[in-house]
Short mmCIF file of C-alpha atoms in Angstrom, two decimals:
data_model
loop_
_atom_site.label_atom_id
_atom_site.label_comp_id
_atom_site.label_asym_id
_atom_site.label_seq_id
_atom_site.Cartn_x
_atom_site.Cartn_y
_atom_site.Cartn_z
CA UNK Y 596 21.84 -0.91 -22.26
CA UNK Y 597 21.41 -3.02 -19.18
CA UNK Y 598 17.73 -2.97 -17.46
CA UNK Y 599 18.62 -1.14 -14.41
CA UNK Y 600 20.21 1.63 -16.78
CA UNK Y 601 16.70 2.04 -18.28
CA UNK Y 602 15.23 2.60 -15.32
CA UNK Y 603 17.55 5.18 -14.40
CA UNK Y 604 17.34 6.86 -18.05
CA UNK Y 605 13.74 6.67 -17.62
CA UNK Y 606 13.12 8.52 -14.68
CA UNK Y 607 14.29 11.81 -16.91
CA UNK Y 608 15.06 11.25 -20.07
CA UNK Y 609 12.33 10.97 -22.77
CA UNK Y 610 14.69 10.74 -25.50
CA UNK Y 611 16.51 7.61 -24.01
CA UNK Y 612 12.61 6.12 -23.88
CA UNK Y 613 12.02 7.13 -27.34
CA UNK Y 614 15.20 5.08 -28.86
CA UNK Y 615 13.56 1.71 -26.60
CA UNK Y 616 11.10 1.69 -29.17
CA UNK Y 617 12.24 -1.53 -30.84
CA UNK Y 618 12.41 -3.56 -28.07
CA UNK Y 619 11.02 -6.86 -27.92
CA UNK Y 620 7.77 -6.77 -26.38
CA UNK Y 621 8.97 -9.59 -23.84
CA UNK Y 622 11.51 -7.09 -22.33
CA UNK Y 623 8.79 -4.28 -22.00
CA UNK Y 624 7.05 -6.60 -19.67
CA UNK Y 625 9.81 -7.83 -17.79
CA UNK Y 626 10.16 -4.50 -17.47
CA UNK Y 627 7.09 -3.59 -16.06
CA UNK Y 628 7.62 -6.76 -13.30
CA UNK Y 629 11.01 -4.98 -12.69
CA UNK Y 630 9.16 -1.49 -11.90
CA UNK Y 631 6.79 -2.52 -9.52
CA UNK Y 632 9.37 -4.82 -7.80
CA UNK Y 633 11.79 -1.92 -7.32
CA UNK Y 634 9.09 0.76 -6.50
CA UNK Y 635 7.13 -1.44 -4.03
CA UNK Y 636 10.47 -1.86 -1.70
CA UNK Y 637 9.90 0.90 0.26
CA UNK Y 638 6.56 0.09 1.26
CA UNK Y 639 7.69 -3.50 1.82
CA UNK Y 640 10.41 -2.08 4.43
CA UNK Y 641 7.21 -0.02 5.83
CA UNK Y 642 4.73 -2.08 5.93
CA UNK Y 643 7.23 -5.05 7.79
CA UNK Y 644 8.36 -2.46 9.90
CA UNK Y 645 4.96 -1.07 11.00
CA UNK Y 646 3.69 -4.28 11.45
CA UNK Y 647 6.36 -6.15 13.70
CA UNK Y 648 6.04 -3.04 15.78
CA UNK Y 649 2.62 -2.67 16.37
CA UNK Y 650 2.48 -6.57 17.22
CA UNK Y 651 5.88 -6.33 19.79
CA UNK Y 652 4.18 -3.05 21.53
CA UNK Y 653 0.41 -5.13 21.42
CA UNK Y 654 2.24 -8.11 23.52
CA UNK Y 655 4.21 -5.62 25.79
CA UNK Y 656 0.90 -3.63 26.93
CA UNK Y 657 -1.20 -6.85 27.08
CA UNK Y 658 1.28 -8.48 29.22
CA UNK Y 659 2.33 -5.09 31.52
CA UNK Y 660 -0.25 -2.82 31.43
CA UNK Y 661 -3.55 -4.23 30.70
CA UNK Y 662 -5.40 -6.06 33.76
CA UNK Y 663 -6.35 -9.80 33.85
CA UNK Y 664 -9.82 -10.29 32.65
CA UNK Y 665 -11.71 -12.49 30.55
CA UNK Y 666 -14.34 -12.60 27.73
CA UNK Y 667 -16.92 -14.71 28.15
CA UNK Y 668 -20.94 -14.95 26.96
CA UNK Y 669 -20.04 -11.80 24.71
CA UNK Y 670 -18.77 -9.30 27.93
CA UNK Y 671 -15.36 -8.33 29.20
CA UNK Y 672 -14.84 -8.81 32.61
CA UNK Y 673 -12.11 -8.36 35.41
CA UNK Y 674 -11.59 -8.65 38.58
CA UNK Y 675 -9.03 -6.16 39.33
CA UNK Y 676 -10.77 -3.03 37.75
CA UNK Y 677 -14.44 -1.55 37.43
CA UNK Y 678 -13.13 1.67 35.78
CA UNK Y 679 -11.64 2.26 32.37
CA UNK Y 680 -7.36 1.73 32.28
CA UNK Y 681 -5.73 3.87 29.19
CA UNK Y 682 -2.04 3.14 28.49
CA UNK Y 683 -0.44 5.32 26.06
CA UNK Y 684 3.32 4.74 25.10
CA UNK Y 685 5.04 5.71 21.55
CA UNK Y 686 2.33 6.86 20.13
CA UNK Y 687 0.42 3.77 20.74
CA UNK Y 688 -2.96 3.51 23.13
CA UNK Y 689 -4.30 0.83 24.75
CA UNK Y 690 -7.80 1.45 26.49
CA UNK Y 691 -9.51 -1.05 28.25
CA UNK Y 692 -13.07 -0.66 30.06
CA UNK Y 693 -15.32 -3.61 31.46
CA UNK Y 694 -16.87 -1.37 33.31
CA UNK Y 695 -19.35 -0.14 30.01
CA UNK Y 696 -18.25 3.37 30.32
CA UNK Y 697 -16.98 4.03 27.07
CA UNK Y 698 -18.34 3.74 23.56
CA UNK Y 699 -17.31 3.74 20.64
CA UNK Y 700 -18.15 7.99 19.86
CA UNK Y 701 -16.35 8.37 23.23
CA UNK Y 702 -12.89 7.04 21.14
CA UNK Y 703 -13.16 7.97 17.47
CA UNK Y 704 -11.42 10.94 16.38
CA UNK Y 705 -9.47 11.40 19.36
CA UNK Y 706 -6.60 8.55 18.89
CA UNK Y 707 -4.40 8.21 15.64
CA UNK Y 708 -3.40 4.49 16.82
CA UNK Y 709 -5.07 2.67 19.43
CA UNK Y 710 -6.37 -0.71 20.62
CA UNK Y 711 -9.83 -0.13 22.76
CA UNK Y 712 -11.01 -3.22 24.67
CA UNK Y 713 -14.41 -2.21 25.87
CA UNK Y 714 -17.04 -4.11 27.60
CA UNK Y 715 -18.86 -5.40 24.41
CA UNK Y 716 -16.58 -5.02 21.36
CA UNK Y 717 -13.33 -4.59 20.49
CA UNK Y 718 -12.00 -1.49 18.19
CA UNK Y 719 -9.05 -0.66 16.22
CA UNK Y 720 -7.98 3.25 15.26
CA UNK Y 721 -5.30 3.41 12.29
CA UNK Y 722 -3.83 6.61 11.51
CA UNK Y 723 -7.04 8.29 12.95
CA UNK Y 724 -9.33 6.47 11.19
CA UNK Y 725 -11.89 3.90 13.17
CA UNK Y 726 -12.04 0.44 11.87
CA UNK Y 727 -15.37 -1.57 11.90
CA UNK Y 728 -16.14 -3.04 15.39
CA UNK Y 729 -15.46 -6.22 16.26
CA UNK Y 730 -18.33 -7.91 18.61
CA UNK Y 731 -17.03 -10.54 21.24
CA UNK Y 732 -20.55 -11.96 20.78
CA UNK Y 733 -20.58 -12.32 17.00
CA UNK Y 734 -17.30 -14.01 17.16
CA UNK Y 735 -18.62 -16.27 20.14
CA UNK Y 736 -15.45 -15.07 21.75
CA UNK Y 737 -14.34 -17.01 25.17
CA UNK Y 738 -10.91 -15.97 26.10
CA UNK Y 739 -8.63 -14.96 29.52
CA UNK Y 740 -5.73 -12.35 29.50
CA UNK Y 741 -3.15 -15.43 29.20
CA UNK Y 742 -4.42 -16.80 26.11
CA UNK Y 743 -4.93 -13.53 24.34
CA UNK Y 744 -0.81 -12.98 25.32
CA UNK Y 745 -0.51 -16.18 23.85
CA UNK Y 746 -2.29 -16.04 20.62
CA UNK Y 747 0.04 -12.42 20.13
CA UNK Y 748 2.97 -14.49 20.91
CA UNK Y 749 2.21 -17.53 18.39
CA UNK Y 750 0.87 -14.69 15.71
CA UNK Y 751 4.41 -12.99 15.93
CA UNK Y 752 6.21 -16.01 15.25
CA UNK Y 753 4.34 -16.68 12.19
CA UNK Y 754 5.17 -12.61 10.93
CA UNK Y 755 7.84 -13.24 8.56
CA UNK Y 756 5.86 -15.84 6.65
CA UNK Y 757 2.35 -13.61 7.14
CA UNK Y 758 4.21 -10.37 5.98
CA UNK Y 759 5.87 -12.21 3.13
CA UNK Y 760 2.44 -13.41 1.96
CA UNK Y 761 1.17 -10.13 2.28
CA UNK Y 762 3.72 -8.80 -0.06
CA UNK Y 763 3.49 -11.07 -2.55
CA UNK Y 764 0.10 -10.65 -3.29
CA UNK Y 765 0.23 -6.62 -3.30
CA UNK Y 766 2.85 -7.28 -5.74
CA UNK Y 767 0.91 -9.20 -7.90
CA UNK Y 768 -2.00 -7.04 -7.32
CA UNK Y 769 -0.14 -4.22 -7.96
CA UNK Y 770 1.79 -5.21 -10.99
CA UNK Y 771 -1.98 -6.17 -12.78
CA UNK Y 772 -2.30 -3.22 -12.22
CA UNK Y 773 0.23 -1.46 -13.75
CA UNK Y 774 -0.35 -3.24 -16.95
CA UNK Y 775 -3.87 -2.27 -17.15
CA UNK Y 776 -2.32 1.19 -16.82
CA UNK Y 777 0.30 0.89 -19.62
CA UNK Y 778 -2.12 -1.01 -22.15
CA UNK Y 779 -4.63 1.74 -21.71
CA UNK Y 780 -1.56 4.30 -21.93
CA UNK Y 781 -0.58 2.79 -24.91
CA UNK Y 782 -4.00 2.72 -26.37
CA UNK Y 783 -3.89 6.94 -26.26
CA UNK Y 784 -0.30 7.07 -27.64
CA UNK Y 785 -1.60 4.47 -31.03
CA UNK Y 786 -5.01 6.53 -31.18
CA UNK Y 787 -2.85 10.16 -31.18
CA UNK Y 788 0.24 8.65 -33.40
CA UNK Y 789 -1.50 10.86 -36.14
CA UNK Y 790 -1.41 13.83 -34.33
CA UNK Y 791 2.73 13.46 -33.75
CA UNK Y 792 3.20 12.89 -37.43
CA UNK Y 793 3.52 9.02 -36.56
CA UNK Y 794 1.20 7.16 -39.02
CA UNK Y 795 3.51 4.43 -39.13
CA UNK Y 796 3.78 3.23 -35.23
CA UNK Y 797 2.26 0.20 -34.26
CA UNK Y 798 0.45 -0.79 -31.28
CA UNK Y 799 3.25 -2.58 -30.03
CA UNK Y 800 5.84 0.70 -30.07
CA UNK Y 801 3.33 2.08 -28.37
CA UNK Y 802 3.38 -0.33 -25.77
CA UNK Y 803 6.71 -0.83 -25.47
CA UNK Y 804 7.01 2.98 -24.90
CA UNK Y 805 4.55 3.15 -22.56
CA UNK Y 806 6.06 0.52 -20.27
CA UNK Y 807 8.81 2.77 -19.82
CA UNK Y 808 6.98 5.67 -19.68
CA UNK Y 809 5.27 5.08 -16.61
CA UNK Y 810 8.95 5.05 -14.65
CA UNK Y 811 8.27 8.58 -13.48
CA UNK Y 812 5.44 8.40 -12.11
CA UNK Y 813 4.85 5.57 -10.43
CA UNK Y 814 8.23 6.00 -8.63
CA UNK Y 815 6.88 9.61 -7.67
CA UNK Y 816 3.97 7.84 -6.23
CA UNK Y 817 6.02 5.28 -4.55
CA UNK Y 818 7.86 7.39 -2.70
CA UNK Y 819 4.83 9.41 -1.89
CA UNK Y 820 2.78 6.50 -0.63
CA UNK Y 821 5.54 5.50 1.83
CA UNK Y 822 6.54 8.54 3.34
CA UNK Y 823 2.42 8.74 4.43
CA UNK Y 824 1.61 12.13 2.18
CA UNK Y 825 -1.81 12.82 1.19
CA UNK Y 826 -1.96 14.43 -2.16
CA UNK Y 827 -5.56 14.90 -3.50
CA UNK Y 828 -6.06 13.80 -6.79
CA UNK Y 829 -3.24 11.63 -7.20
CA UNK Y 830 -5.10 9.84 -9.80
CA UNK Y 831 -5.22 12.76 -12.24
CA UNK Y 832 -1.82 13.67 -11.29
CA UNK Y 833 -0.73 10.22 -11.94
CA UNK Y 834 -1.91 10.23 -15.65
CA UNK Y 835 -1.16 13.95 -16.31
CA UNK Y 836 2.49 13.07 -15.56
CA UNK Y 837 1.91 9.80 -17.70
CA UNK Y 838 -0.08 11.25 -20.97
CA UNK Y 839 2.95 14.52 -20.85
CA UNK Y 840 5.40 12.46 -20.40
CA UNK Y 841 4.51 9.98 -23.55
CA UNK Y 842 3.84 13.00 -25.69
CA UNK Y 843 7.59 14.28 -25.05
CA UNK Y 844 8.84 10.63 -25.82
CA UNK Y 845 6.89 10.58 -29.03
CA UNK Y 846 8.40 14.18 -30.21
CA UNK Y 847 11.83 12.38 -30.06
CA UNK Y 848 10.93 9.51 -32.60
CA UNK Y 849 11.84 10.61 -36.19
CA UNK Y 850 9.12 11.33 -38.24
CA UNK Y 851 8.88 9.64 -41.88
CA UNK Y 852 10.00 11.20 -44.97
CA UNK Y 853 6.97 13.08 -46.80
CA UNK Y 854 6.92 12.04 -50.76
CA UNK Y 855 7.41 15.67 -52.55
#
């Protein structure tokens, strides 16, 4: 069977997965690589779109909405304003405050997506979560608005390379994690082989079955993550689905005949 057809069948058919048990281990390993490639596509598209949008909006905000400024000796100053300037557009907020009036506590919890350039530090907020503030003094940063815009433009030109590198690293990390998960799931199947009436099942058979069994939970949570849904106990739910699916698969493996 074509490996892509195996992917589709593995989403819903324990009986079909059971028929894959005699595949060579190399085919199962290749399937895990393919599975992670397919399930990472939505996340990669979402990540790339988000980064492009964020950088483009940042560049536009800097050019059009942020007053001229300079950062020197750890302080943000501006000759155009001495009070906070807050611009909101398309769900993104840029906060500019050379006066020192605003602090991290004034900003945290009030915005979903924001960049705050405060008197002594810069703060990034993503999905309502305030990231670690960056002190200008710690970075030994000396910068003007013109230089900042030039830096963002240069960074924007490198985005295809940067995003590609991030996606490759994500793929390698998630694939390595999946191999660990498959190995552990195969061990569960091997430990309980006698309980399900399969005393002759080898660990190799169990590993091959586990590689196809994780298709359903992996695909489900890939879609959940890309939609941004926050489902509690994802780890436990994933493993519950995987283990239940594995035991359903084992039910379809012919049992050895017992001697009378």
